[in-house]
Amino acid sequence: LLRLAELTHLGLRVRVVDADSNKLLAANATLVTPTPKVVVKPAGPATNWQLSVVMMPGVQYEVRITPWDPVQPGRKFEIIVLKEKVDLSWDDVVFGKGRHGLAIVREVKAVVLG
């Protein structure tokens, strides 16, 4: 099942962009639920500016995203909260209902504080 999760990009993939300039931003993320305080690998050049969170099908996840600008580290952005759930179950995939829907891809806009 872990290999299937890798192949299907199971879970949430997020890119964060500046709402004013549409420039890609770096970001840190923390899972709020179901497992509080789990830190997600940060988005930046090494991850193609993408946050990735592996999610179990059928479980509601809340992710708190803290964007930041590597060029202007003093700029502060509002925290972004996403609530997502992979609707397919493992049984759906194993018994041939397809893999579409296992990956949730989002682009979110970060708003500067103030």
Tab-separated table of N, CA, C and O in Angstrom:
chain	number	residue	atom	x	y	z
A	1	LEU	N	0.813	-1.201	0.000
A	1	LEU	CA	0.000	0.000	0.000
A	1	LEU	C	0.854	1.261	0.000
A	1	LEU	O	0.454	2.271	-0.568
A	2	LEU	N	2.025	1.193	0.634
A	2	LEU	CA	2.897	2.368	0.623
A	2	LEU	C	3.383	2.682	-0.788
A	2	LEU	O	3.470	3.848	-1.175
A	3	ARG	N	3.685	1.647	-1.553
A	3	ARG	CA	4.113	1.870	-2.941
A	3	ARG	C	2.982	2.485	-3.753
A	3	ARG	O	3.204	3.383	-4.564
A	4	LEU	N	1.758	2.020	-3.545
A	4	LEU	CA	0.593	2.596	-4.212
A	4	LEU	C	0.445	4.067	-3.834
A	4	LEU	O	0.179	4.914	-4.685
A	5	ALA	N	0.660	4.376	-2.568
A	5	ALA	CA	0.574	5.769	-2.117
A	5	ALA	C	1.603	6.633	-2.849
A	5	ALA	O	1.306	7.749	-3.277
A	6	GLU	N	2.820	6.119	-3.013
A	6	GLU	CA	3.852	6.859	-3.738
A	6	GLU	C	3.487	7.050	-5.203
A	6	GLU	O	3.624	8.136	-5.757
A	7	LEU	N	3.050	5.977	-5.851
A	7	LEU	CA	2.745	6.031	-7.284
A	7	LEU	C	1.572	6.953	-7.617
A	7	LEU	O	1.539	7.565	-8.679
A	8	THR	N	0.615	7.028	-6.725
A	8	THR	CA	-0.583	7.839	-6.996
A	8	THR	C	-0.471	9.237	-6.414
A	8	THR	O	-1.394	10.027	-6.542
A	9	HIS	N	0.662	9.541	-5.768
A	9	HIS	CA	0.830	10.830	-5.079
A	9	HIS	C	-0.295	11.025	-4.076
A	9	HIS	O	-0.850	12.114	-3.953
A	10	LEU	N	-0.642	9.956	-3.376
A	10	LEU	CA	-1.741	9.972	-2.418
A	10	LEU	C	-1.585	11.121	-1.439
A	10	LEU	O	-0.557	11.271	-0.804
A	11	GLY	N	-2.604	11.935	-1.342
A	11	GLY	CA	-2.611	13.004	-0.365
A	11	GLY	C	-2.689	14.378	-0.999
A	11	GLY	O	-3.167	14.556	-2.113
A	12	LEU	N	-2.186	15.335	-0.257
A	12	LEU	CA	-2.317	16.748	-0.598
A	12	LEU	C	-0.996	17.288	-1.117
A	12	LEU	O	0.055	17.060	-0.532
A	13	ARG	N	-1.078	17.990	-2.243
A	13	ARG	CA	0.083	18.718	-2.785
A	13	ARG	C	-0.341	20.169	-2.941
A	13	ARG	O	-1.373	20.451	-3.556
A	14	VAL	N	0.450	21.073	-2.380
A	14	VAL	CA	0.066	22.494	-2.345
A	14	VAL	C	1.221	23.362	-2.810
A	14	VAL	O	2.365	23.170	-2.375
A	15	ARG	N	0.896	24.315	-3.667
A	15	ARG	CA	1.825	25.401	-4.002
A	15	ARG	C	1.238	26.687	-3.453
A	15	ARG	O	0.039	26.923	-3.541
A	16	VAL	N	2.118	27.516	-2.884
A	16	VAL	CA	1.691	28.779	-2.285
A	16	VAL	C	2.252	29.915	-3.130
A	16	VAL	O	3.448	29.945	-3.415
A	17	VAL	N	1.383	30.832	-3.538
A	17	VAL	CA	1.814	31.982	-4.328
A	17	VAL	C	1.406	33.270	-3.624
A	17	VAL	O	0.413	33.314	-2.890
A	18	ASP	N	2.180	34.318	-3.864
A	18	ASP	CA	1.872	35.649	-3.347
A	18	ASP	C	0.617	36.157	-4.052
A	18	ASP	O	0.555	36.160	-5.282
A	19	ALA	N	-0.381	36.574	-3.303
A	19	ALA	CA	-1.645	37.040	-3.884
A	19	ALA	C	-1.450	38.288	-4.745
A	19	ALA	O	-2.207	38.504	-5.690
A	20	ASP	N	-0.431	39.096	-4.438
A	20	ASP	CA	-0.204	40.329	-5.207
A	20	ASP	C	0.583	40.092	-6.482
A	20	ASP	O	0.243	40.603	-7.544
A	21	SER	N	1.648	39.290	-6.396
A	21	SER	CA	2.562	39.147	-7.534
A	21	SER	C	2.473	37.792	-8.236
A	21	SER	O	3.069	37.610	-9.285
A	22	ASN	N	1.773	36.830	-7.663
A	22	ASN	CA	1.709	35.446	-8.156
A	22	ASN	C	3.068	34.747	-8.137
A	22	ASN	O	3.258	33.727	-8.784
A	23	LYS	N	4.032	35.284	-7.384
A	23	LYS	CA	5.354	34.669	-7.255
A	23	LYS	C	5.248	33.484	-6.292
A	23	LYS	O	4.556	33.543	-5.270
A	24	LEU	N	5.919	32.376	-6.638
A	24	LEU	CA	5.940	31.220	-5.750
A	24	LEU	C	6.633	31.567	-4.441
A	24	LEU	O	7.655	32.247	-4.438
A	25	LEU	N	6.049	31.107	-3.345
A	25	LEU	CA	6.601	31.363	-2.024
A	25	LEU	C	7.045	30.060	-1.377
A	25	LEU	O	6.538	28.986	-1.692
A	26	ALA	N	7.975	30.173	-0.469
A	26	ALA	CA	8.320	29.045	0.390
A	26	ALA	C	7.243	28.967	1.466
A	26	ALA	O	6.520	29.931	1.706
A	27	ALA	N	7.127	27.805	2.103
A	27	ALA	CA	6.108	27.666	3.147
A	27	ALA	C	6.470	26.522	4.075
A	27	ALA	O	7.108	25.549	3.669
A	28	ASN	N	6.053	26.676	5.312
A	28	ASN	CA	6.126	25.597	6.285
A	28	ASN	C	4.693	25.160	6.561
A	28	ASN	O	3.767	25.968	6.462
A	29	ALA	N	4.523	23.903	6.907
A	29	ALA	CA	3.177	23.410	7.196
A	29	ALA	C	3.210	22.480	8.395
A	29	ALA	O	4.193	21.775	8.625
A	30	THR	N	2.121	22.504	9.134
A	30	THR	CA	1.949	21.636	10.292
A	30	THR	C	0.574	21.004	10.213
A	30	THR	O	-0.404	21.685	9.897
A	31	LEU	N	0.505	19.706	10.496
A	31	LEU	CA	-0.789	19.045	10.583
A	31	LEU	C	-1.431	19.425	11.909
A	31	LEU	O	-0.817	19.322	12.956
A	32	VAL	N	-2.677	19.877	11.848
A	32	VAL	CA	-3.430	20.190	13.055
A	32	VAL	C	-4.225	18.955	13.470
A	32	VAL	O	-4.253	18.571	14.634
A	33	THR	N	-4.881	18.323	12.501
A	33	THR	CA	-5.582	17.060	12.732
A	33	THR	C	-5.306	16.158	11.544
A	33	THR	O	-5.072	16.648	10.448
A	34	PRO	N	-5.270	14.874	11.675
A	34	PRO	CA	-5.588	14.100	12.861
A	34	PRO	C	-4.422	13.946	13.832
A	34	PRO	O	-4.616	13.534	14.959
A	35	THR	N	-3.210	14.240	13.435
A	35	THR	CA	-2.038	14.086	14.292
A	35	THR	C	-1.421	15.453	14.533
A	35	THR	O	-0.680	15.950	13.695
A	36	PRO	N	-1.751	16.084	15.648
A	36	PRO	CA	-1.265	17.445	15.879
A	36	PRO	C	0.257	17.530	15.949
A	36	PRO	O	0.913	16.591	16.371
A	37	LYS	N	0.742	18.648	15.517
A	37	LYS	CA	2.147	19.029	15.637
A	37	LYS	C	3.106	18.212	14.786
A	37	LYS	O	4.296	18.192	15.035
A	38	VAL	N	2.614	17.503	13.788
A	38	VAL	CA	3.511	16.836	12.845
A	38	VAL	C	3.934	17.883	11.827
A	38	VAL	O	3.099	18.527	11.199
A	39	VAL	N	5.226	18.082	11.669
A	39	VAL	CA	5.742	19.088	10.740
A	39	VAL	C	5.923	18.449	9.378
A	39	VAL	O	6.462	17.356	9.249
A	40	VAL	N	5.473	19.138	8.362
A	40	VAL	CA	5.566	18.678	6.981
A	40	VAL	C	6.827	19.271	6.368
A	40	VAL	O	7.216	20.392	6.690
A	41	LYS	N	7.478	18.529	5.467
A	41	LYS	CA	8.679	19.044	4.794
A	41	LYS	C	8.358	20.383	4.143
A	41	LYS	O	7.368	20.511	3.420
A	42	PRO	N	9.174	21.418	4.390
A	42	PRO	CA	8.864	22.755	3.869
A	42	PRO	C	8.903	22.830	2.342
A	42	PRO	O	9.623	22.081	1.695
A	43	ALA	N	8.127	23.760	1.811
A	43	ALA	CA	8.152	24.033	0.374
A	43	ALA	C	9.288	25.004	0.094
A	43	ALA	O	9.471	25.972	0.815
A	44	GLY	N	10.013	24.747	-0.966
A	44	GLY	CA	11.118	25.606	-1.358
A	44	GLY	C	11.727	25.061	-2.633
A	44	GLY	O	11.160	24.177	-3.274
A	45	PRO	N	12.896	25.569	-3.027
A	45	PRO	CA	13.506	25.130	-4.282
A	45	PRO	C	13.741	23.619	-4.349
A	45	PRO	O	13.562	23.010	-5.396
A	46	ALA	N	14.096	22.993	-3.231
A	46	ALA	CA	14.393	21.558	-3.233
A	46	ALA	C	13.147	20.704	-3.474
A	46	ALA	O	13.246	19.563	-3.902
A	47	THR	N	11.969	21.240	-3.209
A	47	THR	CA	10.723	20.482	-3.379
A	47	THR	C	9.891	21.032	-4.531
A	47	THR	O	8.683	20.797	-4.586
A	48	ASN	N	10.538	21.775	-5.422
A	48	ASN	CA	9.824	22.400	-6.542
A	48	ASN	C	8.693	23.296	-6.029
A	48	ASN	O	7.625	23.357	-6.609
A	49	TRP	N	8.945	23.944	-4.884
A	49	TRP	CA	8.008	24.898	-4.278
A	49	TRP	C	6.677	24.236	-3.914
A	49	TRP	O	5.626	24.847	-3.966
A	50	GLN	N	6.725	22.970	-3.555
A	50	GLN	CA	5.488	22.239	-3.302
A	50	GLN	C	5.514	21.577	-1.924
A	50	GLN	O	6.483	20.921	-1.561
A	51	LEU	N	4.433	21.753	-1.162
A	51	LEU	CA	4.236	21.028	0.083
A	51	LEU	C	3.571	19.705	-0.252
A	51	LEU	O	2.670	19.666	-1.097
A	52	SER	N	3.955	18.634	0.413
A	52	SER	CA	3.316	17.335	0.198
A	52	SER	C	2.956	16.729	1.537
A	52	SER	O	3.783	16.667	2.439
A	53	VAL	N	1.712	16.287	1.645
A	53	VAL	CA	1.228	15.641	2.859
A	53	VAL	C	0.587	14.325	2.442
A	53	VAL	O	-0.393	14.324	1.693
A	54	VAL	N	1.147	13.196	2.891
A	54	VAL	CA	0.524	11.905	2.612
A	54	VAL	C	-0.697	11.785	3.512
A	54	VAL	O	-0.628	12.050	4.711
A	55	MET	N	-1.821	11.418	2.911
A	55	MET	CA	-3.080	11.337	3.645
A	55	MET	C	-3.687	9.951	3.485
A	55	MET	O	-3.635	9.377	2.402
A	56	MET	N	-4.267	9.449	4.532
A	56	MET	CA	-4.991	8.184	4.472
A	56	MET	C	-6.384	8.446	3.916
A	56	MET	O	-7.035	9.423	4.309
A	57	PRO	N	-6.858	7.610	3.005
A	57	PRO	CA	-8.204	7.791	2.473
A	57	PRO	C	-9.257	7.750	3.582
A	57	PRO	O	-9.145	6.988	4.537
A	58	GLY	N	-10.251	8.625	3.454
A	58	GLY	CA	-11.373	8.641	4.374
A	58	GLY	C	-11.147	9.409	5.656
A	58	GLY	O	-12.033	9.489	6.496
A	59	VAL	N	-9.968	10.001	5.841
A	59	VAL	CA	-9.659	10.731	7.073
A	59	VAL	C	-9.613	12.220	6.771
A	59	VAL	O	-8.994	12.643	5.796
A	60	GLN	N	-10.255	13.029	7.614
A	60	GLN	CA	-10.240	14.491	7.463
A	60	GLN	C	-8.916	15.027	8.002
A	60	GLN	O	-8.507	14.672	9.106
A	61	TYR	N	-8.257	15.868	7.219
A	61	TYR	CA	-6.996	16.486	7.630
A	61	TYR	C	-7.155	17.994	7.662
A	61	TYR	O	-7.820	18.577	6.808
A	62	GLU	N	-6.518	18.613	8.642
A	62	GLU	CA	-6.414	20.069	8.680
A	62	GLU	C	-4.928	20.407	8.700
A	62	GLU	O	-4.175	19.900	9.531
A	63	VAL	N	-4.523	21.250	7.757
A	63	VAL	CA	-3.122	21.626	7.598
A	63	VAL	C	-3.006	23.140	7.745
A	63	VAL	O	-3.732	23.895	7.095
A	64	ARG	N	-2.093	23.579	8.603
A	64	ARG	CA	-1.831	25.014	8.795
A	64	ARG	C	-0.555	25.359	8.043
A	64	ARG	O	0.505	24.788	8.302
A	65	ILE	N	-0.673	26.285	7.083
A	65	ILE	CA	0.443	26.665	6.211
A	65	ILE	C	0.919	28.064	6.564
A	65	ILE	O	0.114	29.002	6.628
A	66	THR	N	2.230	28.190	6.777
A	66	THR	CA	2.834	29.489	7.070
A	66	THR	C	3.744	29.868	5.906
A	66	THR	O	4.857	29.352	5.776
A	67	PRO	N	3.267	30.768	5.015
A	67	PRO	CA	4.084	31.176	3.866
A	67	PRO	C	5.189	32.154	4.273
A	67	PRO	O	5.039	32.887	5.253
A	68	TRP	N	6.263	32.158	3.513
A	68	TRP	CA	7.314	33.151	3.701
A	68	TRP	C	8.052	33.365	2.387
A	68	TRP	O	8.074	32.507	1.518
A	69	ASP	N	8.603	34.547	2.258
A	69	ASP	CA	9.291	34.936	1.028
A	69	ASP	C	10.794	34.841	1.262
A	69	ASP	O	11.335	35.602	2.067
A	70	PRO	N	11.491	33.923	0.577
A	70	PRO	CA	12.936	33.783	0.804
A	70	PRO	C	13.732	35.007	0.354
A	70	PRO	O	14.827	35.244	0.843
A	71	VAL	N	13.177	35.788	-0.561
A	71	VAL	CA	13.871	36.990	-1.032
A	71	VAL	C	13.667	38.146	-0.051
A	71	VAL	O	14.562	38.964	0.154
A	72	GLN	N	12.484	38.219	0.548
A	72	GLN	CA	12.165	39.272	1.518
A	72	GLN	C	11.658	38.608	2.811
A	72	GLN	O	10.448	38.596	3.084
A	73	PRO	N	12.570	38.054	3.615
A	73	PRO	CA	12.141	37.295	4.787
A	73	PRO	C	11.384	38.120	5.821
A	73	PRO	O	10.678	37.568	6.654
A	74	GLY	N	11.483	39.425	5.766
A	74	GLY	CA	10.767	40.286	6.708
A	74	GLY	C	9.280	40.426	6.401
A	74	GLY	O	8.510	40.864	7.251
A	75	ARG	N	8.881	40.065	5.186
A	75	ARG	CA	7.454	40.141	4.814
A	75	ARG	C	6.686	39.051	5.539
A	75	ARG	O	7.081	37.902	5.542
A	76	LYS	N	5.576	39.413	6.124
A	76	LYS	CA	4.770	38.449	6.871
A	76	LYS	C	3.443	38.218	6.146
A	76	LYS	O	2.823	39.158	5.643
A	77	PHE	N	3.021	36.959	6.109
A	77	PHE	CA	1.788	36.573	5.435
A	77	PHE	C	0.816	35.962	6.433
A	77	PHE	O	1.224	35.401	7.452
A	78	GLU	N	-0.461	36.041	6.104
A	78	GLU	CA	-1.482	35.396	6.919
A	78	GLU	C	-1.297	33.880	6.852
A	78	GLU	O	-0.907	33.335	5.819
A	79	ILE	N	-1.610	33.212	7.942
A	79	ILE	CA	-1.579	31.749	7.974
A	79	ILE	C	-2.763	31.229	7.167
A	79	ILE	O	-3.863	31.772	7.219
A	80	ILE	N	-2.530	30.170	6.414
A	80	ILE	CA	-3.567	29.557	5.572
A	80	ILE	C	-3.937	28.211	6.199
A	80	ILE	O	-3.054	27.425	6.544
A	81	VAL	N	-5.229	27.968	6.356
A	81	VAL	CA	-5.687	26.691	6.908
A	81	VAL	C	-6.486	25.957	5.831
A	81	VAL	O	-7.436	26.505	5.276
A	82	LEU	N	-6.064	24.732	5.532
A	82	LEU	CA	-6.783	23.885	4.577
A	82	LEU	C	-7.370	22.689	5.306
A	82	LEU	O	-6.700	22.088	6.157
A	83	LYS	N	-8.598	22.346	4.966
A	83	LYS	CA	-9.240	21.137	5.481
A	83	LYS	C	-9.580	20.275	4.280
A	83	LYS	O	-10.339	20.693	3.413
A	84	GLU	N	-8.980	19.099	4.226
A	84	GLU	CA	-9.128	18.226	3.057
A	84	GLU	C	-9.346	16.776	3.482
A	84	GLU	O	-8.925	16.364	4.568
A	85	LYS	N	-9.949	16.018	2.579
A	85	LYS	CA	-10.186	14.593	2.812
A	85	LYS	C	-10.112	13.866	1.468
A	85	LYS	O	-10.694	14.322	0.483
A	86	VAL	N	-9.374	12.761	1.419
A	86	VAL	CA	-9.352	11.902	0.236
A	86	VAL	C	-10.611	11.049	0.307
A	86	VAL	O	-10.776	10.255	1.230
A	87	ASP	N	-11.517	11.236	-0.652
A	87	ASP	CA	-12.818	10.574	-0.594
A	87	ASP	C	-12.792	9.105	-0.964
A	87	ASP	O	-13.606	8.328	-0.479
A	88	LEU	N	-11.872	8.691	-1.839
A	88	LEU	CA	-11.795	7.276	-2.194
A	88	LEU	C	-11.264	6.465	-1.017
A	88	LEU	O	-10.498	6.962	-0.199
A	89	SER	N	-11.632	5.208	-0.969
A	89	SER	CA	-11.095	4.312	0.059
A	89	SER	C	-10.060	3.398	-0.589
A	89	SER	O	-9.981	3.288	-1.818
A	90	TRP	N	-9.261	2.718	0.244
A	90	TRP	CA	-8.309	1.744	-0.282
A	90	TRP	C	-9.051	0.674	-1.077
A	90	TRP	O	-8.593	0.229	-2.112
A	91	ASP	N	-10.218	0.245	-0.584
A	91	ASP	CA	-10.993	-0.790	-1.279
A	91	ASP	C	-11.388	-0.330	-2.679
A	91	ASP	O	-11.360	-1.108	-3.627
A	92	ASP	N	-11.772	0.949	-2.822
A	92	ASP	CA	-12.122	1.478	-4.145
A	92	ASP	C	-10.971	1.301	-5.124
A	92	ASP	O	-11.157	0.919	-6.275
A	93	VAL	N	-9.761	1.583	-4.648
A	93	VAL	CA	-8.584	1.496	-5.518
A	93	VAL	C	-8.239	0.043	-5.821
A	93	VAL	O	-8.058	-0.337	-6.976
A	94	VAL	N	-8.173	-0.776	-4.784
A	94	VAL	CA	-7.773	-2.170	-4.948
A	94	VAL	C	-8.757	-2.939	-5.832
A	94	VAL	O	-8.373	-3.770	-6.642
A	95	PHE	N	-10.042	-2.629	-5.716
A	95	PHE	CA	-11.049	-3.359	-6.473
A	95	PHE	C	-11.428	-2.689	-7.791
A	95	PHE	O	-12.469	-2.968	-8.367
A	96	GLY	N	-10.566	-1.782	-8.270
A	96	GLY	CA	-10.680	-1.318	-9.641
A	96	GLY	C	-11.524	-0.100	-9.919
A	96	GLY	O	-11.869	0.158	-11.064
A	97	LYS	N	-11.861	0.695	-8.931
A	97	LYS	CA	-12.636	1.909	-9.205
A	97	LYS	C	-11.751	3.057	-9.681
A	97	LYS	O	-12.236	4.140	-9.935
A	98	GLY	N	-10.449	2.808	-9.764
A	98	GLY	CA	-9.538	3.823	-10.293
A	98	GLY	C	-8.770	4.530	-9.209
A	98	GLY	O	-9.022	4.364	-8.025
A	99	ARG	N	-7.804	5.337	-9.660
A	99	ARG	CA	-6.964	6.076	-8.724
A	99	ARG	C	-7.265	7.564	-8.747
A	99	ARG	O	-6.714	8.314	-7.963
A	100	HIS	N	-8.125	7.986	-9.683
A	100	HIS	CA	-8.442	9.407	-9.769
A	100	HIS	C	-9.098	9.855	-8.466
A	100	HIS	O	-10.025	9.233	-7.984
A	101	GLY	N	-8.603	10.917	-7.899
A	101	GLY	CA	-9.161	11.413	-6.657
A	101	GLY	C	-8.301	11.119	-5.438
A	101	GLY	O	-8.600	11.584	-4.347
A	102	LEU	N	-7.234	10.341	-5.623
A	102	LEU	CA	-6.352	10.076	-4.494
A	102	LEU	C	-5.400	11.247	-4.230
A	102	LEU	O	-4.935	11.428	-3.116
A	103	ALA	N	-5.110	12.026	-5.264
A	103	ALA	CA	-4.242	13.190	-5.108
A	103	ALA	C	-5.092	14.453	-5.116
A	103	ALA	O	-5.922	14.650	-5.998
A	104	ILE	N	-4.885	15.286	-4.118
A	104	ILE	CA	-5.555	16.582	-4.042
A	104	ILE	C	-4.488	17.634	-4.321
A	104	ILE	O	-3.499	17.724	-3.589
A	105	VAL	N	-4.670	18.397	-5.383
A	105	VAL	CA	-3.681	19.399	-5.782
A	105	VAL	C	-4.314	20.780	-5.630
A	105	VAL	O	-5.402	21.033	-6.154
A	106	ARG	N	-3.640	21.640	-4.897
A	106	ARG	CA	-4.155	22.989	-4.648
A	106	ARG	C	-3.067	24.024	-4.894
A	106	ARG	O	-1.885	23.770	-4.670
A	107	GLU	N	-3.505	25.190	-5.344
A	107	GLU	CA	-2.649	26.377	-5.345
A	107	GLU	C	-3.371	27.403	-4.497
A	107	GLU	O	-4.543	27.692	-4.743
A	108	VAL	N	-2.698	27.892	-3.470
A	108	VAL	CA	-3.321	28.847	-2.566
A	108	VAL	C	-2.591	30.180	-2.637
A	108	VAL	O	-1.397	30.228	-2.903
A	109	LYS	N	-3.341	31.243	-2.407
A	109	LYS	CA	-2.777	32.594	-2.472
A	109	LYS	C	-2.528	33.108	-1.062
A	109	LYS	O	-3.405	33.057	-0.203
A	110	ALA	N	-1.311	33.580	-0.835
A	110	ALA	CA	-0.926	34.121	0.463
A	110	ALA	C	-1.125	35.626	0.452
A	110	ALA	O	-0.685	36.315	-0.459
A	111	VAL	N	-1.765	36.109	1.491
A	111	VAL	CA	-2.050	37.545	1.639
A	111	VAL	C	-1.104	38.127	2.677
A	111	VAL	O	-0.935	37.570	3.760
A	112	VAL	N	-0.503	39.282	2.338
A	112	VAL	CA	0.430	39.950	3.243
A	112	VAL	C	-0.346	40.480	4.449
A	112	VAL	O	-1.446	41.025	4.302
A	113	LEU	N	0.221	40.307	5.628
A	113	LEU	CA	-0.391	40.854	6.843
A	113	LEU	C	-0.368	42.371	6.822
A	113	LEU	O	0.602	42.971	6.369
A	114	GLY	N	-1.401	42.944	7.375
A	114	GLY	CA	-1.399	44.401	7.505
A	114	GLY	C	-2.314	45.002	6.558
A	114	GLY	O	-2.825	45.891	6.247
